[in-house]
PDB file of C-alpha atoms in Angstrom:
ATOM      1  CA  UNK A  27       0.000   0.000   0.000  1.00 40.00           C
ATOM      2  CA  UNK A  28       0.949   3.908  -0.536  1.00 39.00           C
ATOM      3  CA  UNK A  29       1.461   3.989   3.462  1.00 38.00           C
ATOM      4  CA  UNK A  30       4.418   1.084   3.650  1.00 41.00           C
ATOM      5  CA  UNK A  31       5.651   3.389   0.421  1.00 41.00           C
ATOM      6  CA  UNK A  32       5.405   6.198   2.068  1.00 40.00           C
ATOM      7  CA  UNK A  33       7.052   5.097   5.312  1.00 36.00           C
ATOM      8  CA  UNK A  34      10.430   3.567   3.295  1.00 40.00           C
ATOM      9  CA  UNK A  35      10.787   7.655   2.221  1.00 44.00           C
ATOM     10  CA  UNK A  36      10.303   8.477   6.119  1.00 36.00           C
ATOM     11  CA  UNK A  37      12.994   6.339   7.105  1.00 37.00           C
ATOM     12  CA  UNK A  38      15.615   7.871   5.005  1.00 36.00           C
ATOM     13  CA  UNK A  39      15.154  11.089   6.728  1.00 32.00           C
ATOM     14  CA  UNK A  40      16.636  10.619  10.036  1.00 32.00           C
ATOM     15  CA  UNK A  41      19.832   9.178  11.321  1.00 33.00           C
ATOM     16  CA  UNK A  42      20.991   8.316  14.382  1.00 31.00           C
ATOM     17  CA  UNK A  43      24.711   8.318  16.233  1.00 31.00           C
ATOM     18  CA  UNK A  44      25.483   7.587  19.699  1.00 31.00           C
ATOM     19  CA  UNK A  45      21.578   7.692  20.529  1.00 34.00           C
ATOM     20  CA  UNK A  46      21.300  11.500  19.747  1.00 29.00           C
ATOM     21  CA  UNK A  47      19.119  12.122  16.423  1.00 31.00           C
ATOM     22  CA  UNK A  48      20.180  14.520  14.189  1.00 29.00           C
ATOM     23  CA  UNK A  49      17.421  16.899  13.935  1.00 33.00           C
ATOM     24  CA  UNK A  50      16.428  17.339  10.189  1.00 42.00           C
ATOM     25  CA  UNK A  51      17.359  20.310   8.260  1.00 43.00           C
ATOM     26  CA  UNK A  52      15.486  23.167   8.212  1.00 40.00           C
ATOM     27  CA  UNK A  53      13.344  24.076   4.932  1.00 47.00           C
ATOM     28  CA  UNK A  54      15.471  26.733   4.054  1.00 42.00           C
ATOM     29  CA  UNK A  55      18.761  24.457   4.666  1.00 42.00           C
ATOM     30  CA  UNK A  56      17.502  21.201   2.894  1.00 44.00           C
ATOM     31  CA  UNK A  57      16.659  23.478  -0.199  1.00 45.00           C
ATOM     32  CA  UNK A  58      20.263  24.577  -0.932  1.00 55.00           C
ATOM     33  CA  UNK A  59      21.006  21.313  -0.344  1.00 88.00           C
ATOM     34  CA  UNK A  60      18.889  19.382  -2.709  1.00 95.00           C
ATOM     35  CA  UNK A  61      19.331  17.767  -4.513  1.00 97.00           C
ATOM     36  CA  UNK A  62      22.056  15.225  -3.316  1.00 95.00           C
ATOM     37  CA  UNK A  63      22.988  11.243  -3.109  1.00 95.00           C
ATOM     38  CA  UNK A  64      23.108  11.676  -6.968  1.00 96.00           C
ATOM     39  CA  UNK A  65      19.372  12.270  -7.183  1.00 97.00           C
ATOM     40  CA  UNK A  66      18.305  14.120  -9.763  1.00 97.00           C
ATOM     41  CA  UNK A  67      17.667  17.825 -10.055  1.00 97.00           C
ATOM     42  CA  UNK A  68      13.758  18.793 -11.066  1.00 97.00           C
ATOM     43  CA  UNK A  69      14.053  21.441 -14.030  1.00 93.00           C
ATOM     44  CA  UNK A  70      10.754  22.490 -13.441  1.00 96.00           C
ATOM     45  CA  UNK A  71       9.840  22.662 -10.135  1.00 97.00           C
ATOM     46  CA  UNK A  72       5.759  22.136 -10.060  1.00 97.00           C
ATOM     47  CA  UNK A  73       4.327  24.583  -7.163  1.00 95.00           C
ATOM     48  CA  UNK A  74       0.711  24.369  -6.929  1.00 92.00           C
ATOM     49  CA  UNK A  75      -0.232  20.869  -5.408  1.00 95.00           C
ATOM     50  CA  UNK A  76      -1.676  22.559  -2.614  1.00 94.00           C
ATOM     51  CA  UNK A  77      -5.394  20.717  -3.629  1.00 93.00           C
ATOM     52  CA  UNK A  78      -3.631  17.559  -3.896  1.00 95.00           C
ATOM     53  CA  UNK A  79      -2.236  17.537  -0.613  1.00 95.00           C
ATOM     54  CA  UNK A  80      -5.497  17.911   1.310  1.00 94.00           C
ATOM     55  CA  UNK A  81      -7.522  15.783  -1.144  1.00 96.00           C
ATOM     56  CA  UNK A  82      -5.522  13.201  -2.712  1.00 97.00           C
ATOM     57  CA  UNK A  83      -8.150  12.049  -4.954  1.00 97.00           C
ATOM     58  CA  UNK A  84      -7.901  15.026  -7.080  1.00 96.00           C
ATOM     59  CA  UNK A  85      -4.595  14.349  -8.739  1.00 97.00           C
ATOM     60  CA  UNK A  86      -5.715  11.989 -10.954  1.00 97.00           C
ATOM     61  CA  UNK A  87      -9.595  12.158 -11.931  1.00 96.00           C
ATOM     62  CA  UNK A  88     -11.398   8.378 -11.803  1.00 96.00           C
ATOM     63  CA  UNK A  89     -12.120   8.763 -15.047  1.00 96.00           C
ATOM     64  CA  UNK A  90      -8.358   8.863 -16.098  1.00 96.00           C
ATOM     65  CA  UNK A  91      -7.411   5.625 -13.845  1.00 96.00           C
ATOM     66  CA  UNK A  92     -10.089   3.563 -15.411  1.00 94.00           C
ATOM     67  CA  UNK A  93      -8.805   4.541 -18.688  1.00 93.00           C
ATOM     68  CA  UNK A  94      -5.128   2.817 -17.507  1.00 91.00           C
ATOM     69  CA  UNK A  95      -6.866   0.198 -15.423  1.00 89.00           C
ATOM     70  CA  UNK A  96     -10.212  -1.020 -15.624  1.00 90.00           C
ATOM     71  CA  UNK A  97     -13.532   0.237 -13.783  1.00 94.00           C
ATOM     72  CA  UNK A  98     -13.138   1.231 -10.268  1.00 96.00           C
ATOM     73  CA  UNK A  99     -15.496   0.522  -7.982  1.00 95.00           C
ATOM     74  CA  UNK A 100     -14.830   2.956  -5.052  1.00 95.00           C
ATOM     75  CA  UNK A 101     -12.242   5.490  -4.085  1.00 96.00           C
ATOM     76  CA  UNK A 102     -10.397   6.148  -0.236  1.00 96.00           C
ATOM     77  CA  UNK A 103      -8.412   8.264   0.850  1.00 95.00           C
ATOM     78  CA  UNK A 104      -5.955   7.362   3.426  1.00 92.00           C
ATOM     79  CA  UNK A 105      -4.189   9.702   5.946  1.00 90.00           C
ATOM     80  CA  UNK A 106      -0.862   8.657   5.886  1.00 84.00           C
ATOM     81  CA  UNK A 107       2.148   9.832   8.322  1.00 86.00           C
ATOM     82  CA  UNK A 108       3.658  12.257   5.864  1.00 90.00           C
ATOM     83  CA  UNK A 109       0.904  12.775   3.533  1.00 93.00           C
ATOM     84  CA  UNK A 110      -2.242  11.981   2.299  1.00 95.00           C
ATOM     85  CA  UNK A 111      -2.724   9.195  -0.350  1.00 96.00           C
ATOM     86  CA  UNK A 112      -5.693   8.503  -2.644  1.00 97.00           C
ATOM     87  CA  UNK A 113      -7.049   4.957  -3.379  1.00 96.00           C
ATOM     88  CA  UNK A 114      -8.651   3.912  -6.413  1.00 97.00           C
ATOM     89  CA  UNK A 115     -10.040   0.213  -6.086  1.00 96.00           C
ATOM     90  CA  UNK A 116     -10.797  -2.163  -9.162  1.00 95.00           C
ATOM     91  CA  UNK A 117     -14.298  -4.048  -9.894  1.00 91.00           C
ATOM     92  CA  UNK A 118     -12.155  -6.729 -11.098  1.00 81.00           C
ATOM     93  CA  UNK A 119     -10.235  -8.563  -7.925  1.00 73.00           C
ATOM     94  CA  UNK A 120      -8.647  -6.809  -5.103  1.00 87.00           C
ATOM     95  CA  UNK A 121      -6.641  -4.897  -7.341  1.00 95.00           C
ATOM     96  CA  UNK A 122      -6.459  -1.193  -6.820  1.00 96.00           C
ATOM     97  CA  UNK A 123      -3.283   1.630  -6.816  1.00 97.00           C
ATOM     98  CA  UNK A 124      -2.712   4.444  -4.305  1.00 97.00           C
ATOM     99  CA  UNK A 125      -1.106   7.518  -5.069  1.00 97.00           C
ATOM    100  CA  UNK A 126      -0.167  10.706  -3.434  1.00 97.00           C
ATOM    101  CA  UNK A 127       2.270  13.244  -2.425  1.00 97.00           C
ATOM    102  CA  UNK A 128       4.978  12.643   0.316  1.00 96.00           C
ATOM    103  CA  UNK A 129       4.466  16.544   2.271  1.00 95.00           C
ATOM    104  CA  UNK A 130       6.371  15.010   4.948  1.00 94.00           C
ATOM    105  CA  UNK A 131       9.609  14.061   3.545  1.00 92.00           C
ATOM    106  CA  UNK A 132      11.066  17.646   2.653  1.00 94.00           C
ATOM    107  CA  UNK A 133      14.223  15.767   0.940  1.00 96.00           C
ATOM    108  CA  UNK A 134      12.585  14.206  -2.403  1.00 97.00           C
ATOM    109  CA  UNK A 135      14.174  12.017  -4.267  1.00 98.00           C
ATOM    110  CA  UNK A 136      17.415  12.451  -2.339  1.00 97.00           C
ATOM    111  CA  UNK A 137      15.352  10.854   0.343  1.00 96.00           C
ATOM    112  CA  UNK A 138      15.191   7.628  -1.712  1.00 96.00           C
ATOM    113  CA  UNK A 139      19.213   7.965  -3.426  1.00 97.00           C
ATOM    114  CA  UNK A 140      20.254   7.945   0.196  1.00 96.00           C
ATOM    115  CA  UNK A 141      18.595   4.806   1.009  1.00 95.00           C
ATOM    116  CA  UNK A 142      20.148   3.033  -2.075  1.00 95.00           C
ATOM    117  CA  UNK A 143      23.389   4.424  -1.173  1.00 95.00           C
ATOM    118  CA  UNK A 144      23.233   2.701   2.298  1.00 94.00           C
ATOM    119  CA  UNK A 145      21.867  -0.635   0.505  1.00 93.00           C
ATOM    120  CA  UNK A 146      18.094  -0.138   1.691  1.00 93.00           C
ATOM    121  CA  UNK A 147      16.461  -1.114  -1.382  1.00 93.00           C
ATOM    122  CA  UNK A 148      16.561  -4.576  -3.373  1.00 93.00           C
ATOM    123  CA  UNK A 149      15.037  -2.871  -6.328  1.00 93.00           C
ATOM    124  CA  UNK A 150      16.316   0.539  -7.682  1.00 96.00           C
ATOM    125  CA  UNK A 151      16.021   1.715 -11.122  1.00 96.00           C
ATOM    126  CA  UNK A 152      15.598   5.651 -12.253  1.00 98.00           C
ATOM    127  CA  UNK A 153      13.428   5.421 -15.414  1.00 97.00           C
ATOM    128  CA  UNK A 154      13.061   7.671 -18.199  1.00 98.00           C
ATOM    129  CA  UNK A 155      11.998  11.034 -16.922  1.00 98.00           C
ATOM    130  CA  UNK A 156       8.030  11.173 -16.514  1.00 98.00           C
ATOM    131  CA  UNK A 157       6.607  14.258 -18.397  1.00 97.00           C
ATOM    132  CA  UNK A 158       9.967  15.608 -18.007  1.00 97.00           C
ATOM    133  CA  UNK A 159      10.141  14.908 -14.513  1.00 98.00           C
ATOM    134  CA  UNK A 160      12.741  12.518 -12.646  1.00 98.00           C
ATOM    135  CA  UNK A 161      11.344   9.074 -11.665  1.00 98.00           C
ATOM    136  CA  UNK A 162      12.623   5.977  -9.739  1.00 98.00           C
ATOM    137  CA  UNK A 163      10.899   2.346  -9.228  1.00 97.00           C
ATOM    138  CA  UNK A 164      12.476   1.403  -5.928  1.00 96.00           C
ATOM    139  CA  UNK A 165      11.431  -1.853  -3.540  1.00 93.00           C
ATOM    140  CA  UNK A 166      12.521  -3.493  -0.128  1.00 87.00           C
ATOM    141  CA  UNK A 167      11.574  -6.772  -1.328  1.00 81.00           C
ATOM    142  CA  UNK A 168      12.147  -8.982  -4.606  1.00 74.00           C
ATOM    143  CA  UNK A 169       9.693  -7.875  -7.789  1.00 73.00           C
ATOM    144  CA  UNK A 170       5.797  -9.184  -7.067  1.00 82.00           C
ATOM    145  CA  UNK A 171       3.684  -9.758  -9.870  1.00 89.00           C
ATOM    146  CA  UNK A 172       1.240  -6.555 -10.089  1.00 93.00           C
ATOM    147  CA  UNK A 173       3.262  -4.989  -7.810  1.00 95.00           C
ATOM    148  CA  UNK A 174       5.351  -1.841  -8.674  1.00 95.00           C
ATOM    149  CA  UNK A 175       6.613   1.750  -6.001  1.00 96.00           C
ATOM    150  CA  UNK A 176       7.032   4.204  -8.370  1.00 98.00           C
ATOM    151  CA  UNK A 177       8.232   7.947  -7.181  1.00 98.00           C
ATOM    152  CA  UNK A 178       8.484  11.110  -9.084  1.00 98.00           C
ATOM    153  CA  UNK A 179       9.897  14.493  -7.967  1.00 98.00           C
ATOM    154  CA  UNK A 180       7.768  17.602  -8.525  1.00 98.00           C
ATOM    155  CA  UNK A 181      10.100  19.305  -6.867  1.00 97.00           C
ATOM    156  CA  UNK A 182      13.460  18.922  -5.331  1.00 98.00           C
ATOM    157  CA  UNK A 183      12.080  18.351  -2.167  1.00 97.00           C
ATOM    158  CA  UNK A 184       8.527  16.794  -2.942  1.00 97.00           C
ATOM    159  CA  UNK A 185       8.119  13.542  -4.615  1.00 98.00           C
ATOM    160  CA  UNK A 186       4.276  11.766  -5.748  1.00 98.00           C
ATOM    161  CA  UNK A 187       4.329   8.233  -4.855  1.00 97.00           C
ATOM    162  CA  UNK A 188       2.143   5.519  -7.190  1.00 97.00           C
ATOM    163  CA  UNK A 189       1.522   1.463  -6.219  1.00 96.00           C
ATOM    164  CA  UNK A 190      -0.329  -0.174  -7.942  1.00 96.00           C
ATOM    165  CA  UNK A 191      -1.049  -3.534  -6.457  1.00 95.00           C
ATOM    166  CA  UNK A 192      -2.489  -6.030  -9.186  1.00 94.00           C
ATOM    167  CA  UNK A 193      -4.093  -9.577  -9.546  1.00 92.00           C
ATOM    168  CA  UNK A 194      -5.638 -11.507 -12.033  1.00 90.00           C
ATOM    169  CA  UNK A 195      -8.537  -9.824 -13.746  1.00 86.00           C
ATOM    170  CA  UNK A 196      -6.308  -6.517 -14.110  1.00 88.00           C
ATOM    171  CA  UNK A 197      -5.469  -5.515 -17.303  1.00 87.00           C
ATOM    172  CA  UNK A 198      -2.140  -4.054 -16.416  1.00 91.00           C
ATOM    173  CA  UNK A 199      -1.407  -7.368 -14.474  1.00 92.00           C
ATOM    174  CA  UNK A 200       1.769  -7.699 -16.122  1.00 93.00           C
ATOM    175  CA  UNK A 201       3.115  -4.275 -16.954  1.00 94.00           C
ATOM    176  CA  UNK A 202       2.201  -2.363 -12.950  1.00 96.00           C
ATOM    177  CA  UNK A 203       4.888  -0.215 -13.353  1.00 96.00           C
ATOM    178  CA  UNK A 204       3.562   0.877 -16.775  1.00 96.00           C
ATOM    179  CA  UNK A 205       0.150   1.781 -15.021  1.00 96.00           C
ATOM    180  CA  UNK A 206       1.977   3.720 -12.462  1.00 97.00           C
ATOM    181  CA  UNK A 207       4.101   5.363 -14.875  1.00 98.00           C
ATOM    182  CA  UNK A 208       0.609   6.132 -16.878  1.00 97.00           C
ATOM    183  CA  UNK A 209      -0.828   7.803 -13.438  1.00 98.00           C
ATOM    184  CA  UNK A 210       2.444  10.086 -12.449  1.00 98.00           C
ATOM    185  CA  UNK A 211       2.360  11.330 -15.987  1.00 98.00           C
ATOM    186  CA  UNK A 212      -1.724  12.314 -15.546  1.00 97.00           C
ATOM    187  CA  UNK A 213      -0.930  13.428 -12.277  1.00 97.00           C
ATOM    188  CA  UNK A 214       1.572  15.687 -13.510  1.00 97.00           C
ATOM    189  CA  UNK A 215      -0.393  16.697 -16.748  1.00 96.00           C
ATOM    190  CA  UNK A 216      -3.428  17.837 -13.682  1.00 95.00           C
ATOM    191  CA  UNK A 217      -1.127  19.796 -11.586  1.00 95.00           C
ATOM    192  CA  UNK A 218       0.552  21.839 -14.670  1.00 93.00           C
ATOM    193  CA  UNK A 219      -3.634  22.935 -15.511  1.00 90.00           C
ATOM    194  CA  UNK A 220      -4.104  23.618 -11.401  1.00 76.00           C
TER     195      UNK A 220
END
């Protein structure tokens, strides 16, 4: 689920040495220092997600997600530790694919290069930019069937996080990281007309 996603970016914000934690920088310091841990810069920083962040849902109309995959039956929103994340479940199977913005991790996709650098992940690959926007698949576990964490950086210090989770019945059963690619790039697409 978006949550577990969203709690591998919290973890990469903190460290800890001799039991004292180092407080996290402030907004003004973590934006001249962004981005790092060979993450990608964003050329064109997207501002206005402000909608977004207090309803999830309205990054990506319905309409749009049952063009990618299949009729949904109901949407939820979730109110996850660093942000709120939207939920759009399937008719078909217990499919469905959460996305939303990570308002609590003020690092970005530096958040996520750190982790790799210190070995976190079992999956990372940066893909082909999304819109024109950096993007990474990245995973704590082995590849799943259906199953894909995709993250793209709207900002230097703001990334929008899509899983789709996938089982038989789905059309995008064997291509999830397709579909999520498919939602960042509508997401994106909605926040450039906001």
């Amino acid at each position: 689920m978006t949550v577990a996603a969203v709690m591998v970016l919290a973890d990469g914000c903190s460290d800890q040495k001799s039991g004292s934690p180092i407080p996290a920088p402030s907004p003004a310091t973590a934006s001249t220092q962004l981005p790092r841990d060979g993450a990608p810069a964003v050329p064109e920083p997207i501002k206005n997600t402000a909608g977004a962040e207090t309803d999830p849902c309205t990054a990506v109309k319905t309409s749009q997600i049952e063009e990618l995959g299949g009729k949904v039956e109901k949407t939820v929103t979730d109110d996850g530790a660093l942000g709120k994340n939207c939920g759009w479940i399937f008719e078909e199977g217990p499919s469905n694919v959460n996305a939303g913005l990570v308002v609590g991790n003020k690092e970005g996709l530096s958040s996520l290069y750190a982790k790799k650098a210190h070995g976190d992940f079992v999956t990372f690959k940066p893909i082909d930019p999304i819109e024109g926007y950096p993007a990474v698949i990245y995973g704590t576990t082995g590849g799943r069937e259906g199953f894909c964490n995709l993250a793209v950086g709207l900002r230097d210090d703001l990334v929008y996080t899509i899983v789709p989770q996938l089982y038989a019945g789905n059309p995008m059963l064997s291509d999830p990281c397709g579909l999520a690619a498919r939602v960042a790039a509508a997401a994106i697409k909605n926040f450039k007309l906001a």
